[in-house]
mmCIF file of N, CA, C and O and ligand atoms in Angstrom:
data_model
loop_
_atom_site.group_PDB
_atom_site.id
_atom_site.type_symbol
_atom_site.label_atom_id
_atom_site.label_comp_id
_atom_site.label_asym_id
_atom_site.label_seq_id
_atom_site.Cartn_x
_atom_site.Cartn_y
_atom_site.Cartn_z
ATOM 1 N N MET A 1 -5.841 5.728 12.243
ATOM 2 C CA MET A 1 -4.952 4.582 12.337
ATOM 3 C C MET A 1 -3.846 4.714 11.306
ATOM 4 O O MET A 1 -4.099 4.990 10.143
ATOM 5 N N LYS A 2 -2.624 4.506 11.748
ATOM 6 C CA LYS A 2 -1.484 4.616 10.851
ATOM 7 C C LYS A 2 -0.630 3.370 11.024
ATOM 8 O O LYS A 2 -0.321 2.987 12.146
ATOM 9 N N LYS A 3 -0.308 2.736 9.893
ATOM 10 C CA LYS A 3 0.509 1.526 9.971
ATOM 11 C C LYS A 3 1.625 1.600 8.945
ATOM 12 O O LYS A 3 1.492 2.284 7.930
ATOM 13 N N GLU A 4 2.666 0.843 9.184
ATOM 14 C CA GLU A 4 3.792 0.823 8.256
ATOM 15 C C GLU A 4 4.096 -0.607 7.817
ATOM 16 O O GLU A 4 3.986 -1.539 8.610
ATOM 17 N N TYR A 5 4.454 -0.713 6.548
ATOM 18 C CA TYR A 5 4.787 -2.021 5.973
ATOM 19 C C TYR A 5 6.113 -1.855 5.244
ATOM 20 O O TYR A 5 6.262 -0.928 4.438
ATOM 21 N N THR A 6 7.049 -2.751 5.507
ATOM 22 C CA THR A 6 8.358 -2.597 4.879
ATOM 23 C C THR A 6 8.849 -3.904 4.260
ATOM 24 O O THR A 6 8.445 -4.990 4.679
ATOM 25 N N ASN A 7 9.700 -3.777 3.259
ATOM 26 C CA ASN A 7 10.384 -4.946 2.700
ATOM 27 C C ASN A 7 11.881 -4.848 3.013
ATOM 28 O O ASN A 7 12.686 -5.554 2.423
ATOM 29 N N GLY A 8 12.240 -3.929 3.907
ATOM 30 C CA GLY A 8 13.635 -3.737 4.278
ATOM 31 C C GLY A 8 14.322 -2.700 3.407
ATOM 32 O O GLY A 8 15.401 -2.229 3.729
ATOM 33 N N GLU A 9 13.661 -2.320 2.309
ATOM 34 C CA GLU A 9 14.239 -1.367 1.362
ATOM 35 C C GLU A 9 13.405 -0.091 1.332
ATOM 36 O O GLU A 9 13.922 1.018 1.434
ATOM 37 N N ILE A 10 12.086 -0.268 1.166
ATOM 38 C CA ILE A 10 11.171 0.870 1.243
ATOM 39 C C ILE A 10 10.095 0.555 2.277
ATOM 40 O O ILE A 10 9.831 -0.608 2.581
ATOM 41 N N THR A 11 9.500 1.629 2.827
ATOM 42 C CA THR A 11 8.431 1.468 3.816
ATOM 43 C C THR A 11 7.202 2.225 3.341
ATOM 44 O O THR A 11 7.282 3.424 3.036
ATOM 45 N N VAL A 12 6.083 1.510 3.245
ATOM 46 C CA VAL A 12 4.812 2.123 2.866
ATOM 47 C C VAL A 12 4.073 2.501 4.143
ATOM 48 O O VAL A 12 3.942 1.690 5.062
ATOM 49 N N VAL A 13 3.609 3.741 4.196
ATOM 50 C CA VAL A 13 2.814 4.224 5.326
ATOM 51 C C VAL A 13 1.347 4.206 4.908
ATOM 52 O O VAL A 13 1.001 4.693 3.829
ATOM 53 N N TRP A 14 0.511 3.633 5.739
ATOM 54 C CA TRP A 14 -0.914 3.476 5.458
ATOM 55 C C TRP A 14 -1.728 4.264 6.490
ATOM 56 O O TRP A 14 -1.629 4.018 7.684
ATOM 57 N N GLN A 15 -2.492 5.224 6.011
ATOM 58 C CA GLN A 15 -3.346 6.022 6.889
ATOM 59 C C GLN A 15 -4.805 5.751 6.509
ATOM 60 O O GLN A 15 -5.347 6.338 5.569
ATOM 61 N N ALA A 16 -5.405 4.834 7.254
ATOM 62 C CA ALA A 16 -6.732 4.311 6.906
ATOM 63 C C ALA A 16 -7.779 5.409 6.761
ATOM 64 O O ALA A 16 -8.636 5.348 5.869
ATOM 65 N N ASP A 17 -7.751 6.401 7.627
ATOM 66 C CA ASP A 17 -8.821 7.422 7.612
ATOM 67 C C ASP A 17 -8.767 8.308 6.367
ATOM 68 O O ASP A 17 -9.739 9.005 6.068
ATOM 69 N N LYS A 18 -7.668 8.281 5.625
ATOM 70 C CA LYS A 18 -7.601 9.098 4.404
ATOM 71 C C LYS A 18 -8.123 8.363 3.177
ATOM 72 O O LYS A 18 -8.361 8.968 2.133
ATOM 73 N N CYS A 19 -8.274 7.054 3.263
ATOM 74 C CA CYS A 19 -8.622 6.240 2.089
ATOM 75 C C CYS A 19 -10.030 6.557 1.593
ATOM 76 O O CYS A 19 -10.978 6.595 2.375
ATOM 77 N N ILE A 20 -10.155 6.784 0.295
ATOM 78 C CA ILE A 20 -11.469 7.053 -0.302
ATOM 79 C C ILE A 20 -11.980 5.832 -1.086
ATOM 80 O O ILE A 20 -12.936 5.942 -1.843
ATOM 81 N N HIS A 21 -11.332 4.694 -0.908
ATOM 82 C CA HIS A 21 -11.789 3.405 -1.482
ATOM 83 C C HIS A 21 -11.986 3.465 -2.991
ATOM 84 O O HIS A 21 -12.966 2.955 -3.529
ATOM 85 N N CYS A 22 -11.028 4.091 -3.659
ATOM 86 C CA CYS A 22 -11.123 4.193 -5.122
ATOM 87 C C CYS A 22 -10.761 2.874 -5.806
ATOM 88 O O CYS A 22 -11.134 2.637 -6.946
ATOM 89 N N GLY A 23 -9.986 2.032 -5.128
ATOM 90 C CA GLY A 23 -9.622 0.743 -5.692
ATOM 91 C C GLY A 23 -8.373 0.744 -6.561
ATOM 92 O O GLY A 23 -7.964 -0.307 -7.044
ATOM 93 N N ASN A 24 -7.756 1.881 -6.772
ATOM 94 C CA ASN A 24 -6.560 1.955 -7.631
ATOM 95 C C ASN A 24 -5.475 0.980 -7.197
ATOM 96 O O ASN A 24 -4.865 0.312 -8.040
ATOM 97 N N CYS A 25 -5.219 0.907 -5.920
ATOM 98 C CA CYS A 25 -4.099 0.092 -5.440
ATOM 99 C C CYS A 25 -4.350 -1.388 -5.723
ATOM 100 O O CYS A 25 -3.494 -2.067 -6.281
ATOM 101 N N ALA A 26 -5.541 -1.881 -5.376
ATOM 102 C CA ALA A 26 -5.851 -3.301 -5.567
ATOM 103 C C ALA A 26 -5.974 -3.657 -7.046
ATOM 104 O O ALA A 26 -5.679 -4.775 -7.450
ATOM 105 N N LYS A 27 -6.404 -2.702 -7.860
ATOM 106 C CA LYS A 27 -6.502 -2.954 -9.298
ATOM 107 C C LYS A 27 -5.127 -2.938 -9.948
ATOM 108 O O LYS A 27 -4.811 -3.768 -10.797
ATOM 109 N N GLY A 28 -4.297 -1.988 -9.544
ATOM 110 C CA GLY A 28 -3.008 -1.785 -10.192
ATOM 111 C C GLY A 28 -1.976 -2.836 -9.817
ATOM 112 O O GLY A 28 -1.160 -3.230 -10.646
ATOM 113 N N LEU A 29 -1.996 -3.275 -8.555
ATOM 114 C CA LEU A 29 -0.984 -4.231 -8.085
ATOM 115 C C LEU A 29 -1.671 -5.217 -7.128
ATOM 116 O O LEU A 29 -1.413 -5.228 -5.916
ATOM 117 N N PRO A 30 -2.531 -6.075 -7.694
ATOM 118 C CA PRO A 30 -3.367 -6.939 -6.849
ATOM 119 C C PRO A 30 -2.590 -7.969 -6.043
ATOM 120 O O PRO A 30 -3.096 -8.464 -5.039
ATOM 121 N N GLN A 31 -1.358 -8.285 -6.469
ATOM 122 C CA GLN A 31 -0.589 -9.269 -5.701
ATOM 123 C C GLN A 31 -0.023 -8.661 -4.416
ATOM 124 O O GLN A 31 0.406 -9.382 -3.527
ATOM 125 N N VAL A 32 -0.011 -7.329 -4.320
ATOM 126 C CA VAL A 32 0.504 -6.650 -3.120
ATOM 127 C C VAL A 32 -0.633 -6.093 -2.267
ATOM 128 O O VAL A 32 -0.642 -6.287 -1.044
ATOM 129 N N PHE A 33 -1.595 -5.394 -2.894
ATOM 130 C CA PHE A 33 -2.659 -4.722 -2.135
ATOM 131 C C PHE A 33 -3.893 -5.614 -2.104
ATOM 132 O O PHE A 33 -4.615 -5.730 -3.097
ATOM 133 N N LYS A 34 -4.100 -6.262 -0.960
ATOM 134 C CA LYS A 34 -5.167 -7.263 -0.807
ATOM 135 C C LYS A 34 -6.048 -6.865 0.368
ATOM 136 O O LYS A 34 -5.825 -7.335 1.497
ATOM 137 N N PRO A 35 -7.051 -6.044 0.105
ATOM 138 C CA PRO A 35 -7.864 -5.502 1.198
ATOM 139 C C PRO A 35 -8.511 -6.559 2.086
ATOM 140 O O PRO A 35 -8.842 -6.271 3.234
ATOM 141 N N ARG A 36 -8.711 -7.773 1.585
ATOM 142 C CA ARG A 36 -9.374 -8.800 2.399
ATOM 143 C C ARG A 36 -8.399 -9.666 3.192
ATOM 144 O O ARG A 36 -8.828 -10.592 3.877
ATOM 145 N N GLU A 37 -7.111 -9.424 3.045
ATOM 146 C CA GLU A 37 -6.156 -10.293 3.731
ATOM 147 C C GLU A 37 -5.390 -9.547 4.813
ATOM 148 O O GLU A 37 -5.430 -8.329 4.889
ATOM 149 N N LYS A 38 -4.720 -10.311 5.630
ATOM 150 C CA LYS A 38 -3.884 -9.717 6.660
ATOM 151 C C LYS A 38 -2.496 -10.293 6.553
ATOM 152 O O LYS A 38 -2.369 -11.515 6.597
ATOM 153 N N PRO A 39 -1.447 -9.498 6.445
ATOM 154 C CA PRO A 39 -1.511 -8.047 6.281
ATOM 155 C C PRO A 39 -2.080 -7.694 4.911
ATOM 156 O O PRO A 39 -1.898 -8.457 3.955
ATOM 157 N N TRP A 40 -2.740 -6.583 4.808
ATOM 158 C CA TRP A 40 -3.396 -6.273 3.531
ATOM 159 C C TRP A 40 -2.420 -5.760 2.487
ATOM 160 O O TRP A 40 -2.715 -5.800 1.299
ATOM 161 N N ILE A 41 -1.225 -5.302 2.927
ATOM 162 C CA ILE A 41 -0.165 -4.929 1.987
ATOM 163 C C ILE A 41 0.939 -5.969 2.102
ATOM 164 O O ILE A 41 1.547 -6.113 3.162
ATOM 165 N N GLN A 42 1.162 -6.726 1.023
ATOM 166 C CA GLN A 42 2.132 -7.819 1.057
ATOM 167 C C GLN A 42 3.373 -7.407 0.273
ATOM 168 O O GLN A 42 3.460 -7.559 -0.941
ATOM 169 N N MET A 43 4.320 -6.863 1.036
ATOM 170 C CA MET A 43 5.485 -6.193 0.462
ATOM 171 C C MET A 43 6.420 -7.128 -0.295
ATOM 172 O O MET A 43 7.225 -6.667 -1.099
ATOM 173 N N GLU A 44 6.334 -8.435 -0.037
ATOM 174 C CA GLU A 44 7.266 -9.366 -0.678
ATOM 175 C C GLU A 44 6.800 -9.772 -2.073
ATOM 176 O O GLU A 44 7.502 -10.469 -2.793
ATOM 177 N N SER A 45 5.614 -9.296 -2.487
ATOM 178 C CA SER A 45 5.003 -9.812 -3.719
ATOM 179 C C SER A 45 5.285 -8.980 -4.974
ATOM 180 O O SER A 45 4.766 -9.293 -6.043
ATOM 181 N N ALA A 46 6.086 -7.920 -4.853
ATOM 182 C CA ALA A 46 6.476 -7.138 -6.032
ATOM 183 C C ALA A 46 7.766 -6.402 -5.703
ATOM 184 O O ALA A 46 8.203 -6.384 -4.546
ATOM 185 N N SER A 47 8.376 -5.807 -6.721
ATOM 186 C CA SER A 47 9.628 -5.081 -6.488
ATOM 187 C C SER A 47 9.350 -3.743 -5.810
ATOM 188 O O SER A 47 8.228 -3.217 -5.867
ATOM 189 N N SER A 48 10.365 -3.190 -5.195
ATOM 190 C CA SER A 48 10.231 -1.864 -4.567
ATOM 191 C C SER A 48 9.781 -0.833 -5.579
ATOM 192 O O SER A 48 8.971 0.050 -5.270
ATOM 193 N N GLU A 49 10.301 -0.929 -6.808
ATOM 194 C CA GLU A 49 9.949 0.046 -7.854
ATOM 195 C C GLU A 49 8.459 -0.036 -8.184
ATOM 196 O O GLU A 49 7.790 0.994 -8.316
ATOM 197 N N GLU A 50 7.952 -1.256 -8.334
ATOM 198 C CA GLU A 50 6.530 -1.428 -8.648
ATOM 199 C C GLU A 50 5.646 -0.913 -7.518
ATOM 200 O O GLU A 50 4.631 -0.252 -7.752
ATOM 201 N N ILE A 51 6.029 -1.210 -6.285
ATOM 202 C CA ILE A 51 5.229 -0.769 -5.143
ATOM 203 C C ILE A 51 5.258 0.754 -5.041
ATOM 204 O O ILE A 51 4.216 1.397 -4.861
ATOM 205 N N ALA A 52 6.440 1.340 -5.188
ATOM 206 C CA ALA A 52 6.550 2.806 -5.104
ATOM 207 C C ALA A 52 5.716 3.476 -6.184
ATOM 208 O O ALA A 52 5.047 4.497 -5.941
ATOM 209 N N ALA A 53 5.713 2.898 -7.392
ATOM 210 C CA ALA A 53 4.940 3.480 -8.492
ATOM 211 C C ALA A 53 3.448 3.413 -8.195
ATOM 212 O O ALA A 53 2.699 4.361 -8.467
ATOM 213 N N GLN A 54 3.007 2.318 -7.599
ATOM 214 C CA GLN A 54 1.582 2.189 -7.276
ATOM 215 C C GLN A 54 1.193 3.120 -6.135
ATOM 216 O O GLN A 54 0.121 3.736 -6.161
ATOM 217 N N VAL A 55 2.041 3.244 -5.143
ATOM 218 C CA VAL A 55 1.763 4.162 -4.023
ATOM 219 C C VAL A 55 1.588 5.590 -4.556
ATOM 220 O O VAL A 55 0.716 6.340 -4.096
ATOM 221 N N ALA A 56 2.361 5.934 -5.567
ATOM 222 C CA ALA A 56 2.269 7.282 -6.149
ATOM 223 C C ALA A 56 0.925 7.512 -6.840
ATOM 224 O O ALA A 56 0.531 8.661 -7.060
ATOM 225 N N GLU A 57 0.204 6.442 -7.164
ATOM 226 C CA GLU A 57 -1.102 6.550 -7.825
ATOM 227 C C GLU A 57 -2.258 6.663 -6.836
ATOM 228 O O GLU A 57 -3.421 6.713 -7.250
ATOM 229 N N CYS A 58 -1.961 6.667 -5.564
ATOM 230 C CA CYS A 58 -3.042 6.793 -4.566
ATOM 231 C C CYS A 58 -3.484 8.251 -4.509
ATOM 232 O O CYS A 58 -2.699 9.138 -4.179
ATOM 233 N N PRO A 59 -4.749 8.539 -4.842
ATOM 234 C CA PRO A 59 -5.181 9.927 -4.968
ATOM 235 C C PRO A 59 -5.414 10.644 -3.636
ATOM 236 O O PRO A 59 -5.446 11.880 -3.600
ATOM 237 N N SER A 60 -5.553 9.902 -2.565
ATOM 238 C CA SER A 60 -5.955 10.530 -1.294
ATOM 239 C C SER A 60 -4.799 10.779 -0.351
ATOM 240 O O SER A 60 -4.957 11.485 0.643
ATOM 241 N N GLY A 61 -3.659 10.166 -0.621
ATOM 242 C CA GLY A 61 -2.552 10.260 0.337
ATOM 243 C C GLY A 61 -2.635 9.210 1.429
ATOM 244 O O GLY A 61 -1.830 9.215 2.364
ATOM 245 N N ALA A 62 -3.606 8.288 1.323
ATOM 246 C CA ALA A 62 -3.701 7.213 2.329
ATOM 247 C C ALA A 62 -2.465 6.325 2.285
ATOM 248 O O ALA A 62 -2.014 5.829 3.317
ATOM 249 N N LEU A 63 -1.931 6.126 1.070
ATOM 250 C CA LEU A 63 -0.669 5.394 0.916
ATOM 251 C C LEU A 63 0.432 6.408 0.639
ATOM 252 O O LEU A 63 0.269 7.292 -0.208
ATOM 253 N N SER A 64 1.531 6.275 1.345
ATOM 254 C CA SER A 64 2.676 7.131 1.041
ATOM 255 C C SER A 64 3.945 6.355 1.377
ATOM 256 O O SER A 64 3.880 5.274 1.959
ATOM 257 N N LEU A 65 5.060 6.884 0.964
ATOM 258 C CA LEU A 65 6.341 6.253 1.280
ATOM 259 C C LEU A 65 7.020 7.023 2.397
ATOM 260 O O LEU A 65 6.981 8.256 2.428
ATOM 261 N N LYS A 66 7.605 6.291 3.315
ATOM 262 C CA LYS A 66 8.363 6.917 4.387
ATOM 263 C C LYS A 66 9.737 7.311 3.844
ATOM 264 O O LYS A 66 10.352 6.519 3.133
ATOM 265 N N ASP A 67 10.226 8.510 4.169
ATOM 266 C CA ASP A 67 11.545 8.925 3.659
ATOM 267 C C ASP A 67 12.625 8.144 4.379
ATOM 268 O O ASP A 67 12.558 7.950 5.552
HETATM 269 S S1 SF4 B 101 -5.414 3.903 -3.989
HETATM 270 FE FE1 SF4 B 101 -5.403 4.964 -2.032
HETATM 271 S S2 SF4 B 101 -7.432 5.862 -1.809
HETATM 272 FE FE2 SF4 B 101 -7.567 4.310 -3.409
HETATM 273 S S3 SF4 B 101 -8.218 2.432 -2.330
HETATM 274 FE FE3 SF4 B 101 -5.978 2.398 -2.419
HETATM 275 S S4 SF4 B 101 -5.345 3.341 -0.495
HETATM 276 FE FE4 SF4 B 101 -7.488 3.881 -0.780
#
């Protein structure tokens, strides 16, 4: 499953099958990455810079940025 979330400036690509459930995203930026909510990535809750920095901390590649 592949989904995209955008704030109009950057787009986060989510590939569920790659996720190793390390928790980095929800710990690092809990106002954006909310695994229990829908949508689980809430792009309006932080700046593009903060979201991009957190996406870069995903060890599995489940989160990435669309060029
Ligand atoms: S940081 Fe990446 S691998 Fe870890 S829980 Fe979040 S999406 Fe999954």
